[in-house]
Coordinates of C-alpha atoms in Angstrom, one line a residue:
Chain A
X47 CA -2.7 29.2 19.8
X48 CA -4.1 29.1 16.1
X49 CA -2.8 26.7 13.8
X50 CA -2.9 29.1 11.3
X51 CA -1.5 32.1 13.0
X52 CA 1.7 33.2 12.0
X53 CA 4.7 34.1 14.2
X54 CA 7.9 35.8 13.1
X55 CA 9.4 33.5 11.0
X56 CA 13.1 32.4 11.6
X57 CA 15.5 32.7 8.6
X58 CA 17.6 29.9 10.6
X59 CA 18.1 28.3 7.6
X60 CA 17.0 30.4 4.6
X61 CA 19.4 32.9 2.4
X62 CA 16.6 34.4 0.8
X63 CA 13.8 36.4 2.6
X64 CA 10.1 34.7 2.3
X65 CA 7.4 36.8 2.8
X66 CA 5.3 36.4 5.2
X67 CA 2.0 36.6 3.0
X68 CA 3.7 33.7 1.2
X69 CA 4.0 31.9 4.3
X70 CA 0.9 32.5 5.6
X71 CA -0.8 31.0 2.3
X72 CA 1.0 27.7 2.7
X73 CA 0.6 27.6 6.0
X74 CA -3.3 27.3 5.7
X75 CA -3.4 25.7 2.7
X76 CA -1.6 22.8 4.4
X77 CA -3.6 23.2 7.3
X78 CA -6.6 22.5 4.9
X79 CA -4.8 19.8 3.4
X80 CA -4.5 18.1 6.6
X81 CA -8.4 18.1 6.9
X82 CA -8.2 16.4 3.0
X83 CA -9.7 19.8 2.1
X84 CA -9.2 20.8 -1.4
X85 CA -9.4 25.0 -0.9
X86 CA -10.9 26.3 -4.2
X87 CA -7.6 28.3 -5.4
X88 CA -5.9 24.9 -5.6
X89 CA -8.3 23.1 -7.3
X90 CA -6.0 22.9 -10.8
X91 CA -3.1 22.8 -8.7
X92 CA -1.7 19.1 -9.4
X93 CA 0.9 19.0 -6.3
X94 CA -2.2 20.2 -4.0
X95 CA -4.5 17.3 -5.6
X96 CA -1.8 14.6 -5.6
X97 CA -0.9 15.4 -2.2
X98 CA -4.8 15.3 -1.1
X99 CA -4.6 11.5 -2.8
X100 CA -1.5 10.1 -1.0
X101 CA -3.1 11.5 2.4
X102 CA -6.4 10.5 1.9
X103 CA -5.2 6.8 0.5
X104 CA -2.9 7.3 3.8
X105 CA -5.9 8.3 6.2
X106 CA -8.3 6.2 4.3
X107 CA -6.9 2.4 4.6
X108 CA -8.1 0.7 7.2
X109 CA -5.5 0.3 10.2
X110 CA -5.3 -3.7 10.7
X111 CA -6.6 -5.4 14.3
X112 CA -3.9 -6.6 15.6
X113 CA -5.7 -8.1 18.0
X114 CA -5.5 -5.3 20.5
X115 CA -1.8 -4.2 21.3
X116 CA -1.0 -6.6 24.0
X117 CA -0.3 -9.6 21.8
X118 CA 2.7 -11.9 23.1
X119 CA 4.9 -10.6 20.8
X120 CA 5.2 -7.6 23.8
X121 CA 5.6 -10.1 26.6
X122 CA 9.0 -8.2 27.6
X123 CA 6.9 -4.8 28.4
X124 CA 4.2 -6.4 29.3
X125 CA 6.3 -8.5 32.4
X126 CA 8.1 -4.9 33.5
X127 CA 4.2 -3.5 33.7
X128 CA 2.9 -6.3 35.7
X129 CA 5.0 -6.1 38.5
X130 CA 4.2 -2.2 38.7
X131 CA 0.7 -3.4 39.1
X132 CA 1.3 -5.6 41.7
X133 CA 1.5 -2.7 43.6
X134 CA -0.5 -0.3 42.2
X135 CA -3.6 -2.8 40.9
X136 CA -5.1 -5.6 40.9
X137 CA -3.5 -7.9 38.9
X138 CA -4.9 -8.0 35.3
X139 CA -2.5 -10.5 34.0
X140 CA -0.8 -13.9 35.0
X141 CA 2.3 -13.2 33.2
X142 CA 3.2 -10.9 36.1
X143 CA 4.6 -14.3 36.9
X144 CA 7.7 -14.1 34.5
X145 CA 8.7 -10.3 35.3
X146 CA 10.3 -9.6 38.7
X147 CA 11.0 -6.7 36.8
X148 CA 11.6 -2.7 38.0
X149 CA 9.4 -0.3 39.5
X150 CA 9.6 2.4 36.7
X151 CA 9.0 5.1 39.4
X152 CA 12.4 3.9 40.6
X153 CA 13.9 4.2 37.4
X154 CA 13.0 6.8 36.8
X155 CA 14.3 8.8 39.6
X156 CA 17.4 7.5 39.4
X157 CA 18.0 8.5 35.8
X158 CA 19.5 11.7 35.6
X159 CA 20.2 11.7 32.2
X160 CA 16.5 11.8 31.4
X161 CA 16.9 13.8 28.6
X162 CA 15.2 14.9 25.7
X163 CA 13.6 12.3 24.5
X164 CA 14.8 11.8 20.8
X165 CA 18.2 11.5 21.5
X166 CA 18.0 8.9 23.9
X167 CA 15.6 6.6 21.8
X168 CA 19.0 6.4 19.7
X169 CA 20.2 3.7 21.3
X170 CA 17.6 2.1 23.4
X171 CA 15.1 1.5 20.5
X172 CA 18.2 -0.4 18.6
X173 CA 17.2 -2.5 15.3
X174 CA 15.9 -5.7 16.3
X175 CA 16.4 -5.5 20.2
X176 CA 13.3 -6.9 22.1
X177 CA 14.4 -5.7 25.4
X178 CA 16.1 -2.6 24.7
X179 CA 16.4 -1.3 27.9
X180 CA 18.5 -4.7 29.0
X181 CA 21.9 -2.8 28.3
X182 CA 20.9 -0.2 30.5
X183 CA 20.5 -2.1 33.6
X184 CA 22.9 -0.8 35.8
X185 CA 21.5 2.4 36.2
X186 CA 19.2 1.8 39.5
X187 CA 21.6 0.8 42.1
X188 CA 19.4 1.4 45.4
X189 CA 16.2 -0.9 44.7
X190 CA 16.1 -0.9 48.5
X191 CA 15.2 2.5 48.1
X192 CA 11.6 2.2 47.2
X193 CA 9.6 1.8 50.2
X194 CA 6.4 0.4 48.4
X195 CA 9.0 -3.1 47.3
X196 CA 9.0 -5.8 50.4
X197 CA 10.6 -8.2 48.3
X198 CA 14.3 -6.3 47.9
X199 CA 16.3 -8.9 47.3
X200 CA 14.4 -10.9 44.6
X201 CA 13.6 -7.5 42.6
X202 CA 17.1 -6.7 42.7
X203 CA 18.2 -9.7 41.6
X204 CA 15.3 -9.3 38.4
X205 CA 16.8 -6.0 38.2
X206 CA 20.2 -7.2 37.6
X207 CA 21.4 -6.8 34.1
X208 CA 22.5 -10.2 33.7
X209 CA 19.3 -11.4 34.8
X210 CA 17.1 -9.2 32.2
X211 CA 18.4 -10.8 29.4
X212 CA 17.1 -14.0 30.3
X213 CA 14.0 -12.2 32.0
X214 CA 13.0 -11.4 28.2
X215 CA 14.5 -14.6 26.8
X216 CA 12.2 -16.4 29.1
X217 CA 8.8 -14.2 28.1
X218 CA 9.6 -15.2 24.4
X219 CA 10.0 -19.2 25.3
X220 CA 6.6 -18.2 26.9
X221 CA 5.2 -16.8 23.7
X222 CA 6.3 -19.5 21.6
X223 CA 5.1 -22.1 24.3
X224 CA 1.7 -20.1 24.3
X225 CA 1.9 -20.6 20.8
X226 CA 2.3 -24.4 20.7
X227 CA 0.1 -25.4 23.3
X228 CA -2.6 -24.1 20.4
X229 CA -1.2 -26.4 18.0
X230 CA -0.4 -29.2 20.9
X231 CA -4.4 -29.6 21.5
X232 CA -5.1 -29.4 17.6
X233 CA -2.8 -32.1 17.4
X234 CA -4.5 -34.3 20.3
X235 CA -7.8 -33.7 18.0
X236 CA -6.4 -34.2 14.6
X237 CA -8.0 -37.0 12.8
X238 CA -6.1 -39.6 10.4
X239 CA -5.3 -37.9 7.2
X240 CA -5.5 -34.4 8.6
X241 CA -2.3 -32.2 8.1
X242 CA -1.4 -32.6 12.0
X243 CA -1.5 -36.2 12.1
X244 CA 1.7 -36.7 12.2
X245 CA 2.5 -34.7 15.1
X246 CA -1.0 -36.2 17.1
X247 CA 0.9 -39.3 16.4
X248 CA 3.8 -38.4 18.6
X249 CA 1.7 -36.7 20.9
X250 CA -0.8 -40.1 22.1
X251 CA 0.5 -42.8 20.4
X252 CA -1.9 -45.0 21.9
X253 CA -5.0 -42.8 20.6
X254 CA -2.7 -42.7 17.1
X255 CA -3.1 -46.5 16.3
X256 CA -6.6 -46.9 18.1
X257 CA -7.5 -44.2 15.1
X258 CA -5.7 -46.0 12.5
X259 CA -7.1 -49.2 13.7
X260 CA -10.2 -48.1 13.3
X261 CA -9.7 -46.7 10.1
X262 CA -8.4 -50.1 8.5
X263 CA -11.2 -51.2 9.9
X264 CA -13.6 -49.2 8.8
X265 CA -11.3 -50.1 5.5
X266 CA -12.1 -54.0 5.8
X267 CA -15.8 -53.7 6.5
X268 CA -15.5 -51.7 2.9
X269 CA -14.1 -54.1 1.3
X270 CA -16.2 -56.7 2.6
X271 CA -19.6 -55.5 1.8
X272 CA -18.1 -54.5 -1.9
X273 CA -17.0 -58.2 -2.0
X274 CA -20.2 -58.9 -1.0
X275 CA -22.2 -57.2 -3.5
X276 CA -20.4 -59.1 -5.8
X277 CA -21.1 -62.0 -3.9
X278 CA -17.8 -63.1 -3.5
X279 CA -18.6 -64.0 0.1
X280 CA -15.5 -66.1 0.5
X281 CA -13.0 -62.9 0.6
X282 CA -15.6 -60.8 2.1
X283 CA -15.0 -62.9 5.1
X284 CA -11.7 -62.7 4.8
X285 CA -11.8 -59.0 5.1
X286 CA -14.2 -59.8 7.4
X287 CA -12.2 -61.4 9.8
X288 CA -9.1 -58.6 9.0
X289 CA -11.4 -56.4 10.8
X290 CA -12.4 -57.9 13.6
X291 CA -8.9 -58.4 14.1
X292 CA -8.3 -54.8 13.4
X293 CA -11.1 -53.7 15.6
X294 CA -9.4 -55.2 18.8
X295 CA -6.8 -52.9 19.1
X296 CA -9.5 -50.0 18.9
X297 CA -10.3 -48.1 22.3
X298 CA -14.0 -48.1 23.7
X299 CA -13.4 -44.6 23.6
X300 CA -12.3 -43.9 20.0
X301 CA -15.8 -45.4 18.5
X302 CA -15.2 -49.3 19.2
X303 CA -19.2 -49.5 19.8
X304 CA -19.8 -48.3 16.6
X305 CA -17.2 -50.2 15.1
X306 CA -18.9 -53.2 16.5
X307 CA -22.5 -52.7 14.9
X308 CA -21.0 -52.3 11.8
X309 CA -19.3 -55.5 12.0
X310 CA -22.3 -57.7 13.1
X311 CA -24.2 -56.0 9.9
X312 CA -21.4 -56.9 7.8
X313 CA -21.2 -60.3 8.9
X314 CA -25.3 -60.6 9.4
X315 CA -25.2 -59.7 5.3
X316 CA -22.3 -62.6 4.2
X317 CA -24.6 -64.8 6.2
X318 CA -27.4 -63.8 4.1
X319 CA -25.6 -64.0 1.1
X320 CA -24.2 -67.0 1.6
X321 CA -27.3 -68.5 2.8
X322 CA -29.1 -67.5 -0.8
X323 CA -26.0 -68.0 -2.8
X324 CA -26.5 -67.9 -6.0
X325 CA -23.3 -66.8 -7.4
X326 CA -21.6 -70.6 -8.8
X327 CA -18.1 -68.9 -8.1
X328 CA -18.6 -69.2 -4.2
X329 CA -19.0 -72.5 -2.6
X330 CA -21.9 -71.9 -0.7
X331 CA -22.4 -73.5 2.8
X332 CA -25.5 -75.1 1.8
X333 CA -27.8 -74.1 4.5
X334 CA -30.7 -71.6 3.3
X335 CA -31.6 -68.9 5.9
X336 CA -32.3 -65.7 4.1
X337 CA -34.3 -65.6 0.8
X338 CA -33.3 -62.0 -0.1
X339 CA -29.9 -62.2 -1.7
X340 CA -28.9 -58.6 -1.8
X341 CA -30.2 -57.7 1.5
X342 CA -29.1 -54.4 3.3
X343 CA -29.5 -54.2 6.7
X344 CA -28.7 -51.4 8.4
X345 CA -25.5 -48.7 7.8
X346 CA -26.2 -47.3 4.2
X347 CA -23.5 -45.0 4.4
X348 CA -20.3 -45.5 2.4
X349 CA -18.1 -44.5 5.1
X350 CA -19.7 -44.7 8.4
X351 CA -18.3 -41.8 10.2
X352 CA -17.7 -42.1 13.7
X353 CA -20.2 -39.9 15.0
X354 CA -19.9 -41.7 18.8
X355 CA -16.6 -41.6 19.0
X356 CA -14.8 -39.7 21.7
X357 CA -14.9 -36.3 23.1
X358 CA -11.5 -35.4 22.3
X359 CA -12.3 -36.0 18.6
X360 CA -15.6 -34.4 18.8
X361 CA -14.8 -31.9 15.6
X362 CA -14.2 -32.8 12.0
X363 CA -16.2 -36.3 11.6
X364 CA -15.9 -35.7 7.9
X365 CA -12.4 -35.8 7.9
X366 CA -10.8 -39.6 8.2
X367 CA -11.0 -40.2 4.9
X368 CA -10.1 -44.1 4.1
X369 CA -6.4 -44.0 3.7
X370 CA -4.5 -47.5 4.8
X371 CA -2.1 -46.1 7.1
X372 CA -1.9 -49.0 9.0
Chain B
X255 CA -8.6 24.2 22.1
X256 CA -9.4 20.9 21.3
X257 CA -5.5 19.7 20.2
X258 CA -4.3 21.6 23.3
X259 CA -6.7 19.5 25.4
X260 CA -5.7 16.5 23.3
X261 CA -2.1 16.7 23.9
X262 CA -3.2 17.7 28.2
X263 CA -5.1 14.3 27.8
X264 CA -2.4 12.4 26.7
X265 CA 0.1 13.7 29.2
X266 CA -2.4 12.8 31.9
X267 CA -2.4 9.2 30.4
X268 CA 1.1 9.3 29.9
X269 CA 1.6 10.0 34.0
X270 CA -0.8 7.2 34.5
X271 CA 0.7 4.9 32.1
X272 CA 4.3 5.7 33.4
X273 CA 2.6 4.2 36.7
X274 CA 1.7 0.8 35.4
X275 CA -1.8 1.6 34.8
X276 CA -2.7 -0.8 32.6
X277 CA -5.8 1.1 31.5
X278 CA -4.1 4.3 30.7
X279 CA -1.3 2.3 28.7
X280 CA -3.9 0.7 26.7
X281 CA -5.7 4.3 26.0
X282 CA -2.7 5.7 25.3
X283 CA -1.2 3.2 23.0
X284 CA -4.7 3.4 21.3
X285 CA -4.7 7.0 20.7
X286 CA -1.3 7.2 19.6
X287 CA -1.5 4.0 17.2
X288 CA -3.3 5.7 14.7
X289 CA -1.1 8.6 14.5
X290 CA 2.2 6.5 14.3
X291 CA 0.3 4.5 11.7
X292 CA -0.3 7.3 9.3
X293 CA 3.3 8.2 9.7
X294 CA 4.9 5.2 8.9
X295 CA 3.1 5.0 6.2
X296 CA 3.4 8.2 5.2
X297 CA 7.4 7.3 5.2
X298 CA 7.3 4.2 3.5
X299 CA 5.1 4.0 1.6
X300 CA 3.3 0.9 -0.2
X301 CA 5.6 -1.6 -0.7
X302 CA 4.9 -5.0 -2.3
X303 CA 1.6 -6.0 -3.2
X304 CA 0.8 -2.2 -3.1
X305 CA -0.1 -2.4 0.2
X306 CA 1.1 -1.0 3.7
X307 CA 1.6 -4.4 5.4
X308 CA 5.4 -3.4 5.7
X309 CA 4.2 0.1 7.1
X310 CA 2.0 -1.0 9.6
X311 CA 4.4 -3.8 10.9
X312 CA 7.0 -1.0 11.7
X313 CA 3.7 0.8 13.1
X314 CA 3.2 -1.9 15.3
X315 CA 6.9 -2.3 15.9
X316 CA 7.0 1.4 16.9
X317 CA 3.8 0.7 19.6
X318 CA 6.1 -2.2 20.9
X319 CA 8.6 0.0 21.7
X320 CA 6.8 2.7 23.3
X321 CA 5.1 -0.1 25.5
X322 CA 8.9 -1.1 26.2
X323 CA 10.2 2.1 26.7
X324 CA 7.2 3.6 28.5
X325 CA 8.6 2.6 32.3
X326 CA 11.7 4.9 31.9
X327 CA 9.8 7.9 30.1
X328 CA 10.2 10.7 32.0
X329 CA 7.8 14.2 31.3
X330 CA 10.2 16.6 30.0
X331 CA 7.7 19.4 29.0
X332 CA 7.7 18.5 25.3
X333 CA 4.4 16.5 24.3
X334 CA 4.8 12.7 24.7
X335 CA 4.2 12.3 20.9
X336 CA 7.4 13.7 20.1
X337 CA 8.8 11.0 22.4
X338 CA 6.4 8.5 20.1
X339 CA 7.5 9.8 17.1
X340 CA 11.2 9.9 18.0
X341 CA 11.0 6.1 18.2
X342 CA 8.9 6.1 15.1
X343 CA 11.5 7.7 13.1
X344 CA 14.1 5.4 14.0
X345 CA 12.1 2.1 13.8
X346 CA 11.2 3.6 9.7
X347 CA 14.7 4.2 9.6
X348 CA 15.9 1.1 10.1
X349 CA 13.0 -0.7 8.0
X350 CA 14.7 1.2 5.5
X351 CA 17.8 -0.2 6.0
X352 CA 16.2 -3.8 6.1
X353 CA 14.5 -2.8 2.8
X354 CA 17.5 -1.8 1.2
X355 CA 18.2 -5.3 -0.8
X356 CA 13.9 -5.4 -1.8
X357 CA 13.3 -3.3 -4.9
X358 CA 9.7 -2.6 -4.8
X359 CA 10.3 -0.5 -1.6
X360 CA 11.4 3.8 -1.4
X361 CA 14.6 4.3 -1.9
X362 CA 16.3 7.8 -1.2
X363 CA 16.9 8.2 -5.0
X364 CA 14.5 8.7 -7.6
X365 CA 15.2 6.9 -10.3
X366 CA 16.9 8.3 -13.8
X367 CA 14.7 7.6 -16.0
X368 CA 11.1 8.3 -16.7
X369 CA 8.4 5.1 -15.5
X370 CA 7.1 4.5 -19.4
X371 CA 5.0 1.9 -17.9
X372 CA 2.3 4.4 -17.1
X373 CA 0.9 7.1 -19.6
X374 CA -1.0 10.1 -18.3
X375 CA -4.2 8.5 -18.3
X376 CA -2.9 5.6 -15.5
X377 CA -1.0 8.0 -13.7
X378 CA -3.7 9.9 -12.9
X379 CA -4.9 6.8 -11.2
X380 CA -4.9 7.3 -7.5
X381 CA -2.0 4.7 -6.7
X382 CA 0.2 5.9 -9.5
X383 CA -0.2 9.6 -7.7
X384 CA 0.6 8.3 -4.3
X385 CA 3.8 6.3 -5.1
X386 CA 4.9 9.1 -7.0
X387 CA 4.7 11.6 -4.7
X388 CA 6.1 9.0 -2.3
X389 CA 9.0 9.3 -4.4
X390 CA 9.0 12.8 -4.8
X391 CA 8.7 13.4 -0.7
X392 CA 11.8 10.9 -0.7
X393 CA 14.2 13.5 -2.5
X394 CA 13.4 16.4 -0.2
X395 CA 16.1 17.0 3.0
X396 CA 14.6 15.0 5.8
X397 CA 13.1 18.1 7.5
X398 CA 11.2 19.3 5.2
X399 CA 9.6 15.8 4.5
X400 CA 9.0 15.0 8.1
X401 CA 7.5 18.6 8.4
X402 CA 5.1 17.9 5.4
X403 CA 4.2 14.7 6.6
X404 CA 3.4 15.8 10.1
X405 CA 1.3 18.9 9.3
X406 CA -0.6 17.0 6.7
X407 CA -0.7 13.1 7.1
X408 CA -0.8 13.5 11.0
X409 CA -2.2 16.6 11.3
X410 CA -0.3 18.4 14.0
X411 CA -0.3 22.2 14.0
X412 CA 3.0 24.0 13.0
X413 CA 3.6 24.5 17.2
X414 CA 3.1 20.6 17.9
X415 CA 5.1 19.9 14.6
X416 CA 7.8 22.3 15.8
X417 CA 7.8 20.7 19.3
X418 CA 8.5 17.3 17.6
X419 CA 11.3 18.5 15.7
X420 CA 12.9 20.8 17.8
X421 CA 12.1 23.6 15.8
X422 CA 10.3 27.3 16.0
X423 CA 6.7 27.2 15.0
X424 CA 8.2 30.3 12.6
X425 CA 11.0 27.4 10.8
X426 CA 8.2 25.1 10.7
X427 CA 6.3 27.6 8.4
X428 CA 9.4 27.8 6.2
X429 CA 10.2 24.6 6.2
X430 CA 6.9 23.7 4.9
X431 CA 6.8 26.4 2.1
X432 CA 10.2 25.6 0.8
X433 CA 9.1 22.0 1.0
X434 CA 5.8 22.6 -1.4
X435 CA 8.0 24.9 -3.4
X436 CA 10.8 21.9 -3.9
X437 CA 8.0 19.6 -4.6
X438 CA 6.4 22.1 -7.2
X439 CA 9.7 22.2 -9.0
X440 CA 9.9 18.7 -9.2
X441 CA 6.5 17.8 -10.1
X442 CA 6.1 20.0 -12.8
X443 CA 10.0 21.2 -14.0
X444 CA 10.1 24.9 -14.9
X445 CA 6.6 25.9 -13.0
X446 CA 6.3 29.1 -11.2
X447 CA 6.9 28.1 -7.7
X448 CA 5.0 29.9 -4.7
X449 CA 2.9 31.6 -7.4

């Protein structure tokens, strides 16, 4: 069976006689075409070459990934297909779990009006349908039939057409859920200031204001050591003493150690620069401990990230950026 | 020869698909993908950006459906791909449909007047070609596009294309030369067509 050789042509539709020589010459031209060959006789022929562009640029663009074809988005099929398997294979899926759904062997014998397929696609493939094939329930009557299908009654009840609706109904809520749980555990990892914070708010409150305690914290101990630099000691321990208080409502697991140290270095450096005041402005406390008056300790960093903190907040310890949400 | 054993190895997966193999269905929806792919494209076109994002949703659409439809597909001596590409045809029909209100995609009228955006120079760019002949393929009778696009952007032989349309290999062969002759006409108004 040659592509290219020609039968008698039928002039089913044509007034006009063609002859065959002039058939025959398209015919392999556009079988060359199809291979994006340009055949020399063509070559100034402009219909030929723009037709050789639109395939190629056709042929030639990459098809996307959509990673692979069994995406959610074709639970419904997928669910009919599982429960074949069930008996046929090894299951490869858990969704099997939502489709009691038909044996298509069955189906298929009782379908007598199997037809050709084009015409049928006409209404079962309808605009926007995700379960096309709900409407045509009915059909199977005798799921008893099938002698491979212990479980009669529950299939036939799946095979009900009331029931498929909600069958594929069901399969979507399990898409979307799918979908959700991805963004639910983002959430229960998103740090203050990160665009799902608000939702990780609702999710754990009571890791929400640990993590915004901690960040006003964090905030305090700021302000205090600037104060300090400017050896305003008085106010740094006021901001001081905001974040201890802060610092309570902070979980052990959410960094509270950390949060700690950095509170003892803050308050070891207002000690020391009260102790060698010499800013007039402050009222010093009169007793000299430390001789250095711009002393630092430990914790150069700006922003002491919470590198300890827990492992559900393991990623993104560049992220809580000094906001006062609290 | 090799498209005959193509099309016997696709009606073997297609009986083992049918079955719930979930191996088979994922062979067979990967060697089909590529064909319904090129068609959709093929019928719509670049649309937006100038790319075929809306074409290869409707591709994907159309794989969807055949996964859907697969359970009740029954072998009826004509090639599964006709099946495919009966379900193709609809799904680009009704993207059509859906495109109807968006400008930038085909429509099934060419438009009056001449595009005096682009001079010969940037029409002789690849894209210019491509959407015009998109335009041009959109005037023909449906036949003698889907024929055209079939034998050349799918690359089916004028038996498999006839098989698909329900047509003679012989009609396919006249379909096709009217088709290049219409086009000919319209590309170049006045030009010796079949010579």
């Amino acid at each position: 069976m040659s592509r290219h050789h020609l039968e008698t042509p039928e002039f089913d539709e044509g007034e006009e006689i063609i002859d065959e020589s002039v058939l025959l010459r398209d015919d392999v031209l556009i079988a060359a075409m199809a291979k994006g060959v340009l055949p020399m006789e063509y070559s100034e022929d402009e219909l030929v070459h723009d037709m050789l562009v639109w395939r190629d640029e056709i042929c030639s663009t990459p098809i996307p990934e959509n990673v692979g074809v069994f995406t959610e988005a074709m639970l419904p099929g997928e669910a009919k297909f599982a429960e074949a398997q069930t008996q046929l294979l090894p299951p490869l899926l858990d969704i099997k779990t939502l489709g009691a759904a038909k044996n298509p062997r069955a189906a298929d014998v009782e379908e007598p009006d199997v037809d050709v397929a084009i015409p049928r696609q006409k209404g079962e493939v309808g605009p926007g349908d995700a379960a096309p094939h709900a409407e045509r329930g009915p059909r199977k009557k005798s799921g008893t039939k099938d002698k491979t299908r212990p479980r009669t009654t529950s299939t036939r009840a799946a095979r009900s057409p009331r029931l498929k609706r909600p069958l594929a109904i069901a399969a979507a809520m399990v898409a979307i859920a799918l979908g959700s749980l991805g963004s639910m555990a983002a959430a229960t990892t998103a740090q203050p200031g990160s665009a799902l914070w608000p939702i990780a708010k609702v999710v754990d409150k009571e890791r929400a204001e640990s993590l915004e305690a901690r960040e006003s914290a964090f905030e305090q101990l700021e302000d205090a050591r600037a104060q300090v630099e400017k050896n305003d000691t008085e106010s740094a321990r006021e901001h001081l003493d905001e974040a201890i208080a802060r610092a309570d409502s902070v979980r052990g697991k959410d960094g509270k150690s950390e949060l700690d140290k950095e509170v003892k270095s803050v308050e070891a450096r207002i000690a020391a620069a009260e102790g060698g005041a010499t800013n007039p402005t402050t009222g010093p406390s009169g007793s000299s401990s430390a001789p250095s008056p711009t002393p630092t300790p430990s914790t150069p960093t700006p922003t002491p990230s919470p590198s300890d903190s827990t492992p559900s907040a393991t990623a993104t310890p560049s992220s809580p950026s000094p906001t006062k949400s609290s | 020869m090799s498209e005959e054993d193509a099309e016997q190895g696709l009606n073997g997966l297609v009986a083992r698909a049918v079955q719930g193999d979930r191996y088979a269905i994922e062979d067979l929806l990967t060697q089909i993908r590529p064909m319904v792919v090129r068609y959709c494209r093929a019928r719509l076109g670049r649309t937006g950006g100038g790319a075929y994002t809306e074409a290869d949703d409707v591709a994907q659409e159309v794989c969807v459906a055949v996964l859907n439809a697969l359970p009740r597909y029954e072998d009826q001596g004509r090639p599964f791909a006709a099946y495919v590409f009966g379900i193709a045809s609809h799904k680009v029909t009704d993207a059509h449909r859906r495109a109807a209100r968006d400008l930038s995609s085909p429509v099934d009228e060419v438009p009056d007047s001449v595009d005096t955006e682009q001079g010969p120079e940037a029409s002789a760019m690849a894209a210019a070609t491509s959407v015009q002949l998109q335009k041009l393929l959109n005037v023909l009778p449906e036949s003698h596009r889907d024929v055209l696009i079939l034998r050349v952007i799918v690359g089916m032989s004028a038996e498999e294309t006839g098989q698909m349309l329900g047509m003679s290999p012989g009609a396919v062969r006249v379909t096709q030369h009217r088709a290049l002759a219409k086009l000919r006409q319209r590309i170049r108004p006045g030009a010796e067509v079949g010579a």
